[in-house]
Amino acid sequence: MSKIYITGHKNPDMDSIAAAYSYAVLKNKIDKENEYIPCALGAMNRLSKGLFERLGLKPLTILKDTFSKVRDVTKRPTLILEPEDPIYELVNMYNQTNPSVVPIMKDGEFRGLLSVDDINKYFLRENYDSRPVYNLDMSNIRRVVKGFVIKRGEKDQFVAPIMVGAMRFSVFKKRLKECKEKPLLVVGCRNDHISEAIKEQIPGIILTGVEEDSLEDIDFSSFKGFVYASHEDTAETIRLLRLSVRVDTLLRDSKEPIITKDMLFDTAKGILADSDKRGLPVFDRENGIFTGFITRRCFLERPRAKIILVDHNEASQSVNGIEDAEIVEIIDHHRLDAPKTRNPIAITALPVGSTCTIVFEQFGRYNQEIDALTAKVLLAGIASDTVMLKSPTTTSLDRYAVKILSDIAKVDFEEFGKELFSKGSTLTSQKPDVAISSDFKVYSENGIKFGIGQIEVTTLQDVNEMSKSYLAELEKKRLNDALDWAMLLVTNVLSSESVLMTTNYKLNYRFAYEELMPCIFSLPGVLSRKKQLLPEVIRVIES
C-alpha cells in the first residue's frame, strides 16, 4: 500500500489544515489501495489547534520535506552471517542467490558488509608473494570438512599456514623446522611424518585416507594440538580448509563512509560512487543502529513521494523538495501557477471562498456521506477563509456548503463561528514573530518582492499597545526573507474590519487608506487579502 501525502501550503491556516484533513477522510474511503496521510508544512496556528483539541483530533503530521532520501531505497537484509561463520557459507550464498552484499552481525550488532569482491580478494591475496596463513577455527573445520575428531586440542582457534606431508620424510622434517610459523599438517597415513609433527607440537593434524584402526601404532597422548580425520582426499581437504576460515577475516580494517537513513538520495549516491564498495551500510542517525544497506542498483531510479496539494498550487508555497515529489492531484481556489508534472493529473480549481467548499463538493461527486466530525472541520475551514461568509470571496456555493454541513454537524453556523473565533487570538496573546509568519505569502510584481501576512483576531483595541513590537518583527521578517516590502493584515472577524501594518517603504503614502499612525492603516470592510488588499498593493506598485 503506497502512502500519499495531502498537504496545504507553508504557514498553514485553518482552511489549509481543514482541507488536508477532510480530503484524506474522503480519499481513504474511496481508494483502499493507497493510504492518504494529511500533513501540515508547519505548526498549526492557534485557531486550528484549538479546533482539533475540542474535536478530539490529533494534530496533523508535520511534513518537513519530500526530498528523496536514503531510507526510500534502503534494502533490508534477508541473508546474514555471524563473524565466526566459515567463508564456505558465504560462497554458497553467492552460488545460490548471488546477493549484492551480505551483512555480518553479532548479537544484533553490525560488524561489516561483504560482497563477492571480498571473496575474490581473499583468494588473490592467497596467491600473492609470501606463503598465506589462515585464521582457522576447529568448529568451522568440522562444519566444512566431512570427517571425525580423533583428538581435541588445547586451542580451538589459531593462525597457521597449511602444509601437505607428501614429500620424503627427510625433506619434510627440514621444511617443518624452517617454517616461521608452525603449520597445520594435512597428511595421509605416514607414521614418521605424524610422529615428527607431534614432536614439534604443531597446532593440528588433519589425516586423509585413513581409518581409526590404522592409527593404533601412533601415540597422540603428548600432542597438544587437535587431530581430525577427513573423509575427503587430500586436495579436496585443502580446498575446504581454505573455505573454513572465519568470514570476519574478510572484513577490512579501513573505516567505511557513514550513511544514515535520512541522508539525501543524491548525497549518498555520490558517496557510493566514490567508493570501491558494491554496497554501504545504512544507520539510524539517532541511535546508530544498522537499518539495512544500499547498493549501486538502489540509485538506478529516484524514488518520489506522492503528494496531493490542497489550498495552493505554487511550488514556492509548497513543501521543500516538491521538485523531487510526484504531484498526483491539486485541489485549490487560488490562481493557477502549478509546477510542471510528469504525468496528467486531476486538478479541481474553483473560484470559491474556501478550499473546504471544494472538498465538500468532492464528497458529493463520489457519492460519499460526510460524518458529523468531518462536517465540523469543513465548516471551520469555510468560516475562517470566508470570515463567516462576510468576505467578498464568498460565493453561493460556499453558502450552500455551510447550510448542508451545519445540518450534518447539527450546529448553528453563527454560534459555531463565535465559539471558533472566541478561542482565537488577540495581538497581545501571541508572539509577534509567530503571528506574522503563521500565514505569510510572498508575491512579486514589477520587480518588487513583497509579502503579506494575515491574522484573525477578535479585537483591534490592542493595536496601539502592540504596534511597536509588531512593526519591529515585521522589519526582521522583511530582512530575513529578502523582501522589499512586508505587511501584516490584522482582521477583526467579529466586526469585519482590519488594520494594515507595513514596514517603512517608499510607496506607503500611495495607499488609499487612512493612516492611523506611521506604517499603520485603517481598512474598514477589508477582510480578504486576495480580493481586496492584494489588488490595492498592486495598484500602488503600478501607479
PDB file of N, CA and C in Angstrom, residues 129-177:
ATOM      1  N   ASP A 129      52.832 -13.235  -3.451  1.00  0.00           N
ATOM      2  CA  ASP A 129      54.113 -13.097  -2.753  1.00  0.00           C
ATOM      3  C   ASP A 129      54.341 -14.185  -1.699  1.00  0.00           C
ATOM      4  N   SER A 130      54.141 -13.860  -0.396  1.00  0.00           N
ATOM      5  CA  SER A 130      54.519 -14.778   0.683  1.00  0.00           C
ATOM      6  C   SER A 130      53.491 -15.879   0.900  1.00  0.00           C
ATOM      7  N   ARG A 131      53.913 -16.891   1.642  1.00  0.00           N
ATOM      8  CA  ARG A 131      53.042 -18.020   1.947  1.00  0.00           C
ATOM      9  C   ARG A 131      51.877 -17.562   2.824  1.00  0.00           C
ATOM     10  N   PRO A 132      50.652 -17.898   2.440  1.00  0.00           N
ATOM     11  CA  PRO A 132      49.499 -17.405   3.215  1.00  0.00           C
ATOM     12  C   PRO A 132      49.340 -18.143   4.542  1.00  0.00           C
ATOM     13  N   VAL A 133      48.840 -17.423   5.520  1.00  0.00           N
ATOM     14  CA  VAL A 133      48.440 -18.031   6.791  1.00  0.00           C
ATOM     15  C   VAL A 133      46.929 -17.873   6.915  1.00  0.00           C
ATOM     16  N   TYR A 134      46.309 -18.747   7.686  1.00  0.00           N
ATOM     17  CA  TYR A 134      44.857 -18.789   7.763  1.00  0.00           C
ATOM     18  C   TYR A 134      44.393 -18.681   9.207  1.00  0.00           C
ATOM     19  N   ASN A 135      43.292 -17.962   9.393  1.00  0.00           N
ATOM     20  CA  ASN A 135      42.657 -17.838  10.699  1.00  0.00           C
ATOM     21  C   ASN A 135      41.710 -19.035  10.848  1.00  0.00           C
ATOM     22  N   LEU A 136      42.224 -20.119  11.403  1.00  0.00           N
ATOM     23  CA  LEU A 136      41.493 -21.388  11.418  1.00  0.00           C
ATOM     24  C   LEU A 136      40.721 -21.579  12.721  1.00  0.00           C
ATOM     25  N   ASP A 137      39.597 -22.241  12.596  1.00  0.00           N
ATOM     26  CA  ASP A 137      38.694 -22.479  13.720  1.00  0.00           C
ATOM     27  C   ASP A 137      38.260 -23.938  13.666  1.00  0.00           C
ATOM     28  N   MET A 138      38.515 -24.678  14.737  1.00  0.00           N
ATOM     29  CA  MET A 138      38.221 -26.106  14.755  1.00  0.00           C
ATOM     30  C   MET A 138      36.744 -26.394  14.488  1.00  0.00           C
ATOM     31  N   SER A 139      35.871 -25.568  15.052  1.00  0.00           N
ATOM     32  CA  SER A 139      34.443 -25.807  14.853  1.00  0.00           C
ATOM     33  C   SER A 139      34.060 -25.622  13.384  1.00  0.00           C
ATOM     34  N   ASN A 140      34.702 -24.680  12.712  1.00  0.00           N
ATOM     35  CA  ASN A 140      34.434 -24.479  11.285  1.00  0.00           C
ATOM     36  C   ASN A 140      34.987 -25.619  10.434  1.00  0.00           C
ATOM     37  N   ILE A 141      36.143 -26.121  10.820  1.00  0.00           N
ATOM     38  CA  ILE A 141      36.707 -27.261  10.091  1.00  0.00           C
ATOM     39  C   ILE A 141      35.735 -28.433  10.137  1.00  0.00           C
ATOM     40  N   ARG A 142      35.142 -28.662  11.295  1.00  0.00           N
ATOM     41  CA  ARG A 142      34.179 -29.757  11.421  1.00  0.00           C
ATOM     42  C   ARG A 142      32.926 -29.491  10.587  1.00  0.00           C
ATOM     43  N   ARG A 143      32.529 -28.192  10.459  1.00  0.00           N
ATOM     44  CA  ARG A 143      31.337 -27.851   9.671  1.00  0.00           C
ATOM     45  C   ARG A 143      31.572 -28.028   8.172  1.00  0.00           C
ATOM     46  N   VAL A 144      32.790 -27.773   7.742  1.00  0.00           N
ATOM     47  CA  VAL A 144      33.059 -27.709   6.306  1.00  0.00           C
ATOM     48  C   VAL A 144      33.688 -29.000   5.766  1.00  0.00           C
ATOM     49  N   VAL A 145      34.589 -29.581   6.523  1.00  0.00           N
ATOM     50  CA  VAL A 145      35.295 -30.796   6.076  1.00  0.00           C
ATOM     51  C   VAL A 145      34.645 -32.011   6.732  1.00  0.00           C
ATOM     52  N   LYS A 146      34.059 -32.873   5.933  1.00  0.00           N
ATOM     53  CA  LYS A 146      33.401 -34.060   6.472  1.00  0.00           C
ATOM     54  C   LYS A 146      34.435 -35.010   7.062  1.00  0.00           C
ATOM     55  N   GLY A 147      34.173 -35.467   8.283  1.00  0.00           N
ATOM     56  CA  GLY A 147      35.104 -36.379   8.940  1.00  0.00           C
ATOM     57  C   GLY A 147      34.751 -36.538  10.400  1.00  0.00           C
ATOM     58  N   PHE A 148      35.767 -36.889  11.209  1.00  0.00           N
ATOM     59  CA  PHE A 148      35.520 -37.077  12.638  1.00  0.00           C
ATOM     60  C   PHE A 148      36.748 -36.670  13.439  1.00  0.00           C
ATOM     61  N   VAL A 149      36.497 -36.281  14.709  1.00  0.00           N
ATOM     62  CA  VAL A 149      37.561 -35.831  15.591  1.00  0.00           C
ATOM     63  C   VAL A 149      38.221 -37.038  16.242  1.00  0.00           C
ATOM     64  N   ILE A 150      39.541 -37.062  16.167  1.00  0.00           N
ATOM     65  CA  ILE A 150      40.299 -38.110  16.858  1.00  0.00           C
ATOM     66  C   ILE A 150      40.788 -37.602  18.205  1.00  0.00           C
ATOM     67  N   LYS A 151      41.176 -36.336  18.224  1.00  0.00           N
ATOM     68  CA  LYS A 151      41.657 -35.757  19.484  1.00  0.00           C
ATOM     69  C   LYS A 151      41.423 -34.252  19.456  1.00  0.00           C
ATOM     70  N   ARG A 152      40.855 -33.720  20.527  1.00  0.00           N
ATOM     71  CA  ARG A 152      40.684 -32.270  20.648  1.00  0.00           C
ATOM     72  C   ARG A 152      41.996 -31.645  21.101  1.00  0.00           C
ATOM     73  N   GLY A 153      42.283 -30.454  20.626  1.00  0.00           N
ATOM     74  CA  GLY A 153      43.491 -29.759  21.020  1.00  0.00           C
ATOM     75  C   GLY A 153      43.222 -28.777  22.151  1.00  0.00           C
ATOM     76  N   GLU A 154      44.300 -28.155  22.624  1.00  0.00           N
ATOM     77  CA  GLU A 154      44.171 -27.170  23.688  1.00  0.00           C
ATOM     78  C   GLU A 154      43.555 -25.863  23.180  1.00  0.00           C
ATOM     79  N   LYS A 155      43.717 -25.568  21.886  1.00  0.00           N
ATOM     80  CA  LYS A 155      43.184 -24.352  21.301  1.00  0.00           C
ATOM     81  C   LYS A 155      42.224 -24.695  20.171  1.00  0.00           C
ATOM     82  N   ASP A 156      41.061 -24.037  20.182  1.00  0.00           N
ATOM     83  CA  ASP A 156      40.095 -24.245  19.103  1.00  0.00           C
ATOM     84  C   ASP A 156      40.324 -23.279  17.935  1.00  0.00           C
ATOM     85  N   GLN A 157      41.027 -22.173  18.191  1.00  0.00           N
ATOM     86  CA  GLN A 157      41.308 -21.203  17.131  1.00  0.00           C
ATOM     87  C   GLN A 157      42.801 -20.914  17.090  1.00  0.00           C
ATOM     88  N   PHE A 158      43.334 -20.757  15.901  1.00  0.00           N
ATOM     89  CA  PHE A 158      44.759 -20.474  15.751  1.00  0.00           C
ATOM     90  C   PHE A 158      45.010 -19.936  14.345  1.00  0.00           C
ATOM     91  N   VAL A 159      46.145 -19.295  14.167  1.00  0.00           N
ATOM     92  CA  VAL A 159      46.567 -18.787  12.872  1.00  0.00           C
ATOM     93  C   VAL A 159      47.777 -19.581  12.425  1.00  0.00           C
ATOM     94  N   ALA A 160      47.694 -20.148  11.216  1.00  0.00           N
ATOM     95  CA  ALA A 160      48.780 -21.021  10.765  1.00  0.00           C
ATOM     96  C   ALA A 160      48.742 -21.178   9.249  1.00  0.00           C
ATOM     97  N   PRO A 161      49.900 -21.452   8.638  1.00  0.00           N
ATOM     98  CA  PRO A 161      49.906 -21.857   7.232  1.00  0.00           C
ATOM     99  C   PRO A 161      49.490 -23.325   7.121  1.00  0.00           C
ATOM    100  N   ILE A 162      49.239 -23.798   5.922  1.00  0.00           N
ATOM    101  CA  ILE A 162      48.875 -25.202   5.699  1.00  0.00           C
ATOM    102  C   ILE A 162      50.040 -25.894   4.994  1.00  0.00           C
ATOM    103  N   MET A 163      50.414 -27.061   5.512  1.00  0.00           N
ATOM    104  CA  MET A 163      51.480 -27.854   4.900  1.00  0.00           C
ATOM    105  C   MET A 163      50.939 -29.236   4.567  1.00  0.00           C
ATOM    106  N   VAL A 164      51.337 -29.761   3.406  1.00  0.00           N
ATOM    107  CA  VAL A 164      50.946 -31.104   2.985  1.00  0.00           C
ATOM    108  C   VAL A 164      52.134 -32.043   3.203  1.00  0.00           C
ATOM    109  N   GLY A 165      51.923 -33.146   3.920  1.00  0.00           N
ATOM    110  CA  GLY A 165      53.005 -34.091   4.196  1.00  0.00           C
ATOM    111  C   GLY A 165      53.135 -35.136   3.104  1.00  0.00           C
ATOM    112  N   ALA A 166      53.443 -34.681   1.867  1.00  0.00           N
ATOM    113  CA  ALA A 166      53.539 -35.608   0.737  1.00  0.00           C
ATOM    114  C   ALA A 166      54.982 -35.817   0.286  1.00  0.00           C
ATOM    115  N   MET A 167      55.918 -35.103   0.882  1.00  0.00           N
ATOM    116  CA  MET A 167      57.325 -35.181   0.474  1.00  0.00           C
ATOM    117  C   MET A 167      58.055 -36.271   1.277  1.00  0.00           C
ATOM    118  N   ARG A 168      59.280 -36.588   0.828  1.00  0.00           N
ATOM    119  CA  ARG A 168      60.086 -37.545   1.576  1.00  0.00           C
ATOM    120  C   ARG A 168      60.280 -37.060   3.001  1.00  0.00           C
ATOM    121  N   PHE A 169      60.406 -37.993   3.921  1.00  0.00           N
ATOM    122  CA  PHE A 169      60.448 -37.633   5.339  1.00  0.00           C
ATOM    123  C   PHE A 169      61.590 -36.678   5.652  1.00  0.00           C
ATOM    124  N   SER A 170      62.756 -36.893   5.055  1.00  0.00           N
ATOM    125  CA  SER A 170      63.912 -36.030   5.335  1.00  0.00           C
ATOM    126  C   SER A 170      63.638 -34.588   4.891  1.00  0.00           C
ATOM    127  N   VAL A 171      63.003 -34.451   3.736  1.00  0.00           N
ATOM    128  CA  VAL A 171      62.667 -33.104   3.249  1.00  0.00           C
ATOM    129  C   VAL A 171      61.577 -32.483   4.130  1.00  0.00           C
ATOM    130  N   PHE A 172      60.594 -33.306   4.482  1.00  0.00           N
ATOM    131  CA  PHE A 172      59.516 -32.828   5.345  1.00  0.00           C
ATOM    132  C   PHE A 172      60.050 -32.319   6.682  1.00  0.00           C
ATOM    133  N   LYS A 173      60.945 -33.090   7.270  1.00  0.00           N
ATOM    134  CA  LYS A 173      61.499 -32.729   8.567  1.00  0.00           C
ATOM    135  C   LYS A 173      62.244 -31.389   8.486  1.00  0.00           C
ATOM    136  N   LYS A 174      62.993 -31.189   7.390  1.00  0.00           N
ATOM    137  CA  LYS A 174      63.741 -29.958   7.196  1.00  0.00           C
ATOM    138  C   LYS A 174      62.790 -28.775   7.011  1.00  0.00           C
ATOM    139  N   ARG A 175      61.787 -28.963   6.151  1.00  0.00           N
ATOM    140  CA  ARG A 175      60.826 -27.883   5.884  1.00  0.00           C
ATOM    141  C   ARG A 175      60.040 -27.494   7.151  1.00  0.00           C
ATOM    142  N   LEU A 176      59.718 -28.511   7.932  1.00  0.00           N
ATOM    143  CA  LEU A 176      58.949 -28.255   9.150  1.00  0.00           C
ATOM    144  C   LEU A 176      59.734 -27.375  10.111  1.00  0.00           C
ATOM    145  N   LYS A 177      61.045 -27.642  10.215  1.00  0.00           N
ATOM    146  CA  LYS A 177      61.877 -26.853  11.115  1.00  0.00           C
ATOM    147  C   LYS A 177      62.124 -25.441  10.573  1.00  0.00           C
TER     148      LYS A 177
END
